[in-house]
Coordinates of N, CA and C and ligand atoms in Angstrom, one line a residue:
M3 N -68.6 141.8 -69.5 CA -68.7 141.7 -70.9 C -68.2 140.4 -71.4
E4 N -69.1 139.6 -72.0 CA -68.7 138.2 -72.4 C -67.6 138.1 -73.4
D5 N -67.6 139.0 -74.4 CA -66.7 138.9 -75.5 C -65.5 139.8 -75.4
C6 N -65.2 140.4 -74.2 CA -64.1 141.3 -74.1 C -62.8 140.6 -73.6
L7 N -61.8 140.7 -74.4 CA -60.5 140.1 -74.1 C -60.0 140.5 -72.8
F8 N -60.0 141.8 -72.4 CA -59.5 142.3 -71.2 C -60.3 141.9 -70.0
C9 N -61.6 141.8 -70.2 CA -62.5 141.3 -69.1 C -62.1 139.8 -68.8
K10 N -61.8 139.1 -69.8 CA -61.4 137.7 -69.7 C -60.0 137.6 -69.0
I11 N -59.1 138.5 -69.4 CA -57.8 138.5 -68.7 C -58.0 138.9 -67.2
A12 N -58.8 139.9 -67.0 CA -59.1 140.3 -65.6 C -59.6 139.2 -64.7
S13 N -60.5 138.4 -65.3 CA -61.1 137.3 -64.5 C -60.3 136.0 -64.5
G14 N -59.2 136.0 -65.3 CA -58.3 134.8 -65.3 C -58.7 133.8 -66.3
Q15 N -59.8 134.0 -67.1 CA -60.3 133.1 -68.1 C -59.2 132.9 -69.2
I16 N -58.5 134.0 -69.5 CA -57.4 134.0 -70.4 C -56.2 134.3 -69.7
P17 N -55.1 133.5 -69.8 CA -53.9 133.7 -69.0 C -53.2 135.0 -69.4
S18 N -52.4 135.6 -68.5 CA -51.6 136.7 -68.8 C -50.5 136.7 -67.8
D19 N -49.4 137.5 -68.1 CA -48.3 137.6 -67.2 C -48.6 138.8 -66.2
K20 N -49.3 138.6 -65.1 CA -49.7 139.7 -64.3 C -48.6 140.1 -63.4
V21 N -48.5 141.5 -63.2 CA -47.6 142.0 -62.3 C -48.3 142.6 -61.1
H22 N -49.6 142.8 -61.1 CA -50.4 143.3 -60.0 C -51.8 143.0 -60.2
E23 N -52.5 142.7 -59.1 CA -54.0 142.7 -59.1 C -54.5 143.0 -57.8
D24 N -55.6 143.7 -57.8 CA -56.3 144.0 -56.5 C -57.8 144.1 -56.9
E25 N -58.6 144.6 -55.9 CA -60.1 144.5 -56.1 C -60.5 145.3 -57.4
Q26 N -59.8 146.4 -57.7 CA -60.3 147.3 -58.7 C -59.5 147.1 -60.1
F27 N -58.2 146.7 -60.0 CA -57.3 146.8 -61.2 C -56.6 145.5 -61.4
V28 N -56.2 145.3 -62.6 CA -55.2 144.2 -63.0 C -54.2 144.8 -63.9
A29 N -52.9 144.5 -63.7 CA -51.8 144.9 -64.5 C -51.1 143.7 -65.0
F30 N -50.8 143.7 -66.3 CA -50.1 142.5 -66.9 C -49.2 143.0 -68.1
R31 N -48.3 142.1 -68.4 CA -47.3 142.5 -69.5 C -48.0 142.4 -70.9
D32 N -47.7 143.4 -71.7 CA -48.3 143.4 -73.1 C -47.7 142.3 -73.9
I33 N -48.5 141.6 -74.7 CA -48.1 140.4 -75.4 C -47.1 140.8 -76.5
N34 N -47.2 142.1 -76.9 CA -46.3 142.5 -78.1 C -45.6 143.8 -77.6
P35 N -44.6 143.6 -76.7 CA -44.0 144.8 -76.0 C -43.3 145.8 -76.9
Q36 N -43.5 147.0 -76.7 CA -42.9 148.1 -77.4 C -41.7 148.7 -76.7
A37 N -41.4 148.2 -75.6 CA -40.3 148.7 -74.8 C -39.9 147.5 -73.8
P38 N -38.7 147.5 -73.2 CA -38.3 146.4 -72.3 C -39.4 146.2 -71.2
I39 N -39.9 147.3 -70.7 CA -41.1 147.1 -69.8 C -42.3 147.7 -70.5
H40 N -43.3 146.9 -70.7 CA -44.6 147.4 -71.4 C -45.7 146.6 -70.7
I41 N -46.4 147.4 -69.8 CA -47.4 146.8 -69.0 C -48.7 147.5 -69.3
L42 N -49.8 146.8 -69.2 CA -51.2 147.3 -69.4 C -51.9 147.3 -68.1
I43 N -52.4 148.4 -67.7 CA -53.2 148.5 -66.4 C -54.6 148.7 -66.8
I44 N -55.5 147.9 -66.3 CA -56.9 147.9 -66.6 C -57.8 147.9 -65.4
P45 N -58.9 148.6 -65.4 CA -59.9 148.4 -64.3 C -60.6 147.1 -64.6
R46 N -61.0 146.4 -63.5 CA -61.8 145.2 -63.7 C -63.1 145.5 -64.4
R47 N -63.6 146.7 -64.1 CA -64.9 147.1 -64.6 C -64.8 147.4 -66.1
H48 N -65.7 146.9 -66.9 CA -65.6 147.1 -68.3 C -66.0 148.6 -68.7
I49 N -65.1 149.3 -69.2 CA -65.4 150.7 -69.7 C -64.7 150.7 -71.1
E50 N -65.5 151.0 -72.1 CA -65.1 150.8 -73.5 C -63.9 151.8 -73.9
R51 N -64.1 153.0 -73.6 CA -63.1 154.0 -74.1 C -63.0 155.2 -73.1
L52 N -61.9 155.9 -73.2 CA -61.6 157.0 -72.3 C -62.7 158.0 -72.2
T53 N -63.3 158.3 -73.3 CA -64.4 159.3 -73.3 C -65.7 158.8 -72.7
D54 N -65.7 157.5 -72.3 CA -66.9 157.0 -71.5 C -66.8 157.4 -70.0
L55 N -65.6 157.9 -69.6 CA -65.5 158.3 -68.2 C -66.2 159.6 -67.9
G56 N -66.8 159.6 -66.7 CA -67.5 160.8 -66.2 C -67.0 161.2 -64.9
P57 N -67.6 162.1 -64.2 CA -67.2 162.6 -62.9 C -67.2 161.4 -61.9
A58 N -68.1 160.4 -62.1 CA -68.2 159.3 -61.2 C -66.9 158.4 -61.2
E59 N -66.2 158.5 -62.3 CA -65.0 157.7 -62.5 C -63.7 158.5 -62.1
A60 N -63.8 159.7 -61.6 CA -62.6 160.5 -61.3 C -61.7 159.8 -60.3
E61 N -62.3 159.2 -59.3 CA -61.5 158.5 -58.3 C -60.8 157.3 -58.9
L62 N -61.5 156.5 -59.8 CA -61.0 155.3 -60.4 C -59.8 155.7 -61.3
I63 N -59.9 156.8 -62.0 CA -58.8 157.1 -62.9 C -57.6 157.7 -62.1
G64 N -57.9 158.3 -61.0 CA -56.8 158.8 -60.2 C -56.1 157.6 -59.5
Q65 N -56.8 156.7 -59.1 CA -56.2 155.5 -58.5 C -55.4 154.7 -59.5
M66 N -55.8 154.7 -60.7 CA -55.1 154.1 -61.8 C -53.7 154.7 -62.0
T67 N -53.7 156.0 -62.0 CA -52.5 156.8 -62.1 C -51.5 156.5 -61.0
L68 N -52.1 156.5 -59.8 CA -51.2 156.2 -58.6 C -50.6 154.8 -58.7
L69 N -51.5 153.8 -59.2 CA -51.0 152.5 -59.4 C -49.9 152.4 -60.4
A70 N -50.0 153.2 -61.5 CA -48.9 153.3 -62.5 C -47.6 153.7 -61.9
N71 N -47.7 154.7 -61.0 CA -46.5 155.2 -60.3 C -45.9 154.0 -59.5
K72 N -46.7 153.3 -58.8 CA -46.2 152.2 -57.9 C -45.6 151.1 -58.8
I73 N -46.2 150.8 -59.9 CA -45.7 149.7 -60.7 C -44.4 150.2 -61.4
A74 N -44.3 151.4 -61.8 CA -43.1 151.9 -62.4 C -41.9 151.8 -61.4
Q75 N -42.3 152.1 -60.1 CA -41.2 152.0 -59.0 C -40.8 150.5 -58.9
D76 N -41.8 149.6 -58.8 CA -41.5 148.2 -58.6 C -40.7 147.7 -59.8
Q77 N -40.9 148.2 -61.0 CA -40.2 147.7 -62.2 C -38.9 148.4 -62.4
G78 N -38.6 149.4 -61.6 CA -37.3 150.1 -61.6 C -37.1 151.0 -62.8
I79 N -38.2 151.6 -63.3 CA -38.1 152.4 -64.5 C -38.3 153.9 -64.2
V80 N -38.3 154.3 -62.9 CA -38.6 155.7 -62.6 C -37.4 156.6 -62.9
A81 N -36.2 156.1 -62.5 CA -35.0 157.0 -62.8 C -34.8 157.2 -64.2
G82 N -35.0 156.2 -65.1 CA -34.7 156.3 -66.5 C -35.8 157.0 -67.2
G83 N -37.0 157.2 -66.6 CA -38.1 157.9 -67.2 C -39.1 156.8 -67.8
F84 N -40.3 157.1 -67.7 CA -41.3 156.2 -68.3 C -42.5 157.0 -68.9
R85 N -43.3 156.2 -69.6 CA -44.4 156.9 -70.3 C -45.7 156.2 -70.0
T86 N -46.8 156.9 -69.9 CA -48.1 156.3 -69.8 C -48.9 156.8 -71.0
V87 N -49.7 155.9 -71.6 CA -50.5 156.3 -72.8 C -51.9 155.6 -72.7
F88 N -52.9 156.4 -73.0 CA -54.2 155.9 -73.3 C -54.5 156.1 -74.8
N89 N -54.7 155.1 -75.6 CA -55.1 155.3 -77.0 C -56.7 155.3 -76.9
C90 N -57.3 156.4 -77.5 CA -58.7 156.5 -77.4 C -59.3 156.6 -78.8
G91 N -59.9 155.6 -79.3 CA -60.5 155.6 -80.7 C -59.5 154.9 -81.7
E92 N -60.1 154.5 -82.8 CA -59.4 153.8 -83.8 C -58.3 154.6 -84.4
G93 N -58.5 155.9 -84.6 CA -57.5 156.8 -85.2 C -56.3 156.9 -84.3
A94 N -56.4 156.7 -83.0 CA -55.3 156.8 -82.1 C -54.6 155.4 -81.9
G95 N -55.2 154.4 -82.6 CA -54.6 153.0 -82.4 C -55.2 152.2 -81.4
Q96 N -56.4 152.6 -80.9 CA -57.1 151.7 -79.9 C -57.6 150.4 -80.6
S97 N -57.2 149.3 -80.1 CA -57.6 148.0 -80.7 C -58.3 147.1 -79.8
V98 N -58.3 147.4 -78.5 CA -59.0 146.6 -77.5 C -60.0 147.6 -76.8
W99 N -61.3 147.2 -76.8 CA -62.3 148.2 -76.4 C -62.7 148.0 -74.9
H100 N -61.6 148.1 -74.1 CA -61.7 148.1 -72.6 C -60.6 148.9 -72.2
I101 N -60.8 150.0 -71.5 CA -59.7 151.0 -71.3 C -58.5 150.4 -70.7
H102 N -57.4 150.8 -71.1 CA -56.1 150.3 -70.6 C -55.1 151.4 -70.7
M103 N -54.3 151.6 -69.6 CA -53.2 152.5 -69.6 C -51.9 151.7 -70.0
H104 N -51.3 152.1 -71.0 CA -50.0 151.5 -71.3 C -48.9 152.2 -70.4
L105 N -48.1 151.4 -69.8 CA -46.9 151.9 -69.0 C -45.7 151.3 -69.7
L106 N -44.9 152.2 -70.2 CA -43.7 151.8 -71.0 C -42.4 152.4 -70.4
G107 N -41.4 151.7 -70.4 CA -40.1 152.2 -69.9 C -39.0 151.2 -70.1
G108 N -37.8 151.6 -69.7 CA -36.6 150.7 -69.9 C -35.8 151.1 -71.1
R109 N -36.2 152.1 -71.8 CA -35.4 152.6 -73.0 C -35.7 154.1 -73.1
P110 N -34.9 154.8 -73.9 CA -35.2 156.2 -74.1 C -36.5 156.3 -74.9
M111 N -37.3 157.3 -74.5 CA -38.6 157.5 -75.2 C -38.5 158.7 -76.1
H112 N -39.1 158.6 -77.3 CA -39.0 159.7 -78.3 C -40.3 160.4 -78.4
W113 N -40.2 161.6 -78.9 CA -41.4 162.5 -79.1 C -41.4 163.2 -80.4
P114 N -42.4 163.2 -81.2 CA -43.7 162.7 -80.9 C -43.8 161.2 -81.1
P115 N -44.7 160.5 -80.4 CA -44.8 159.1 -80.4 C -45.2 158.5 -81.8
G116 N -45.8 159.2 -82.7 CA -46.1 158.7 -84.0 C -47.4 158.0 -84.1
Ligands
5GP10 P1 -54.3 149.5 -77.9 O1 -53.8 149.3 -79.3 O2 -55.8 149.1 -77.8 O3 -54.0 150.8 -77.3 O4 -53.5 148.4 -77.0 C1 -53.9 147.1 -76.9 C2 -52.7 146.3 -76.5 O5 -53.1 145.1 -76.0 C3 -51.6 146.1 -77.6 O6 -50.4 146.8 -77.2 C4 -51.5 144.6 -77.7 O7 -50.2 144.2 -77.9 C5 -52.1 144.1 -76.4 N1 -52.7 142.8 -76.4 C6 -53.6 142.4 -77.4 N2 -54.0 141.2 -77.1 C7 -53.4 140.8 -76.0 C8 -53.4 139.6 -75.2 O8 -54.1 138.6 -75.5 N3 -52.6 139.6 -74.1 C9 -51.8 140.6 -73.7 N4 -51.1 140.5 -72.6 N5 -51.8 141.8 -74.4 C10 -52.5 141.9 -75.5
ZN11 ZN1 -64.0 144.4 -70.8

């Protein structure tokens, strides 16, 4: 997708503070962090929103969750607790139309998130 910010970050066209990359995924620090650790995990493949996922993406989304666990371990936020979030749709606060899992940690998390 030519005009997608996160496709450009994934390809390296736009710089980011990456903490992980592999064939399928890129993970990088959020530019406007909401916690001491705030990382975005994205698939390289352009998928607009969570509800565009189907059975064919079950493996992809599973791998993404396993990767979140690994990054949480690498970042030292497992013991203190961490949160993963997908915002889906404008009403939920989605502002970039390429799916991304927020991984937040390093401070106490409150509920409801608001
Ligand atoms: P959403 O609101 O769509 O769930 O999350 C988008 C996230 O992307 C926001 O937390 C925002 O701070 C982050 N973001 C937006 N533009 C950039 C950017 O250019 N670089 C990085 N690293 N993060 C960005
Ligand atoms: Zn994209």
